[in-house]
Amino acid sequence: MTEIGWFCSLLAQVSVFHVEQYLGSGAITAIALIVLLAVLLPRGRRSSIGSPVILLALYFTMRLLHAATPGDSLVDIPFHFFAILFLFLSLGRSSFLLAFHSILTRRFGTGIPKIVLDVIQALIFTAAFLFTLNAAGVTLTSLVTGSALVTAAIGLSMRDTLGNLFAGLAIQMQQPFEIGDWIQFDQHLFHIGEVLEINWRATKVLTLDQVEVIVPNSELAQAPIRNFMKPHGYSRRSIYVVAPYHVPPRQVHQLILEAVGGAWGVLEFPAPTVVTSDFNDRGVEYWVRIFTDRFDKRDAVDGGVRDRIWYAFHRNGISIPSPLRHVQLEEVTHEKRGQEEATRIDQNKKVLRGVEFLKVLPDGAIEQLAQAARRHLYAHGEIIVRQGDEGSELFILTRGEAAVTATNAEGTSVEIGRLGPCKFFGEMACMTGERRSATVTVTKDCETYIIDKDAFKPILEASPELAETMSEILATRRAEIDQRSAEVSGNGESSYPRRGDLLDRIREFFSL
């Protein structure tokens, strides 16, 4: 506020009583500036002389009204105030046009951004208004010091406007794009257009659809802008073409380059290139890359290149292939389904006959189990069964490997052994319903056949004597497993059920 107060104090030093004697010379100066503008302004800019002429005409009108009004009239002071204001505005506008549209343009040969000119013009008009207030006797220092609250309120209400203003100034300073450039200002492909104007609030863009889009400067300042005209005045275009597999790629490359050369809108430098980019269901895909400086006509350029390629292919007997689809129709009859089922059962029977535990079963029983067997796959690291879990399935490994582990009295997991192809586990849970006595973890991807209690039940009900034979096999196998477990874990000898006990548990579990 100190600098503003000093400036206003400086304005206050101008004597109000001497304004009248300078109005005549000011009017002469304004007329002289308008004459200079008529001589020095370029032809395309001479229409802008109208604004200072109108302002000067308003000054003379106010002077005449002031002279014709009695001194004690209520409208005498406003006529006098606006006369001074219009004179200062005319002088400011003429000086601005002379400086920035005549002298600087002729000397440097480049235009100044419109937003910068708008800001300078606004400052000149503000200064003219302050001089007029000073000439009218208004104390500017008290006006400024007493308007802090009003200034804060105006600043908050114009936050977006000020944001656009400063964003526009930043765009003009950095110059990511200029008037005439083609830019893309968001991710939508239809938001590509030519920059027509950059003003203090927004940027005006004209798309290929001849739609005018007004983009606020604050949004442009935060958006990733793609400028298709920088760093060079040309840009690359990509066109994809598909040719049959039987045509050699080198031949296709040569045909495309010959066809594209000299096409309308395609530059000779950088030269067009072709890359074999993909093999898909249609054929070999080729990526044609061209450069053009006619970005505003890019669709026509792309279309002309495609036309050239089609004619070149047609002259050389190359057709653009359609997508290939291989459709195989196969009728599945009841006879074929029966054959597939018979093959599956035969394969399952071979697997089951290789299991020692099932060798005592007759062919009819093996046939029944083969029909009920399910094939499952397990990946490395998966747990097939966990110690202590309930279950009633028998597992037969046909491929892969699994580790058998059990938890000893100290709570430590100990590996009892490894199972490979043709080995089985879970027979006690399947035949007696007891909980799993060990954990089986896959160490190599496994293929297993699974047979549950429901598959054994009709077999044992039809031949109860098989339960006795199977109890003997189970007792022997359980004794071997318990002995092995005791040796590995160091717990001494383990007690295992006798054959008679297993037979009773089998009969009870199957309700025989």
Short mmCIF file of C-alpha atoms in Angstrom, two decimals, residues 24 57 92 97 134 162 190 226 255 320 354 407:
data_model
loop_
_atom_site.label_atom_id
_atom_site.label_comp_id
_atom_site.label_asym_id
_atom_site.label_seq_id
_atom_site.Cartn_x
_atom_site.Cartn_y
_atom_site.Cartn_z
CA GLY A 24 -7.19 23.30 -25.43
CA ALA A 57 -15.85 13.76 -30.61
CA GLY A 92 -4.24 7.32 -24.33
CA LEU A 97 -2.04 2.62 -31.26
CA ASN A 134 -7.50 14.01 -9.65
CA LEU A 162 -7.78 -13.34 -12.47
CA PHE A 190 -12.20 -34.34 -31.71
CA ARG A 226 -0.01 -31.48 -27.93
CA LEU A 255 5.11 -51.09 -53.66
CA ILE A 320 -6.38 -56.75 -49.08
CA GLY A 354 -1.79 -100.97 -10.69
CA THR A 407 3.38 -83.52 13.38
#
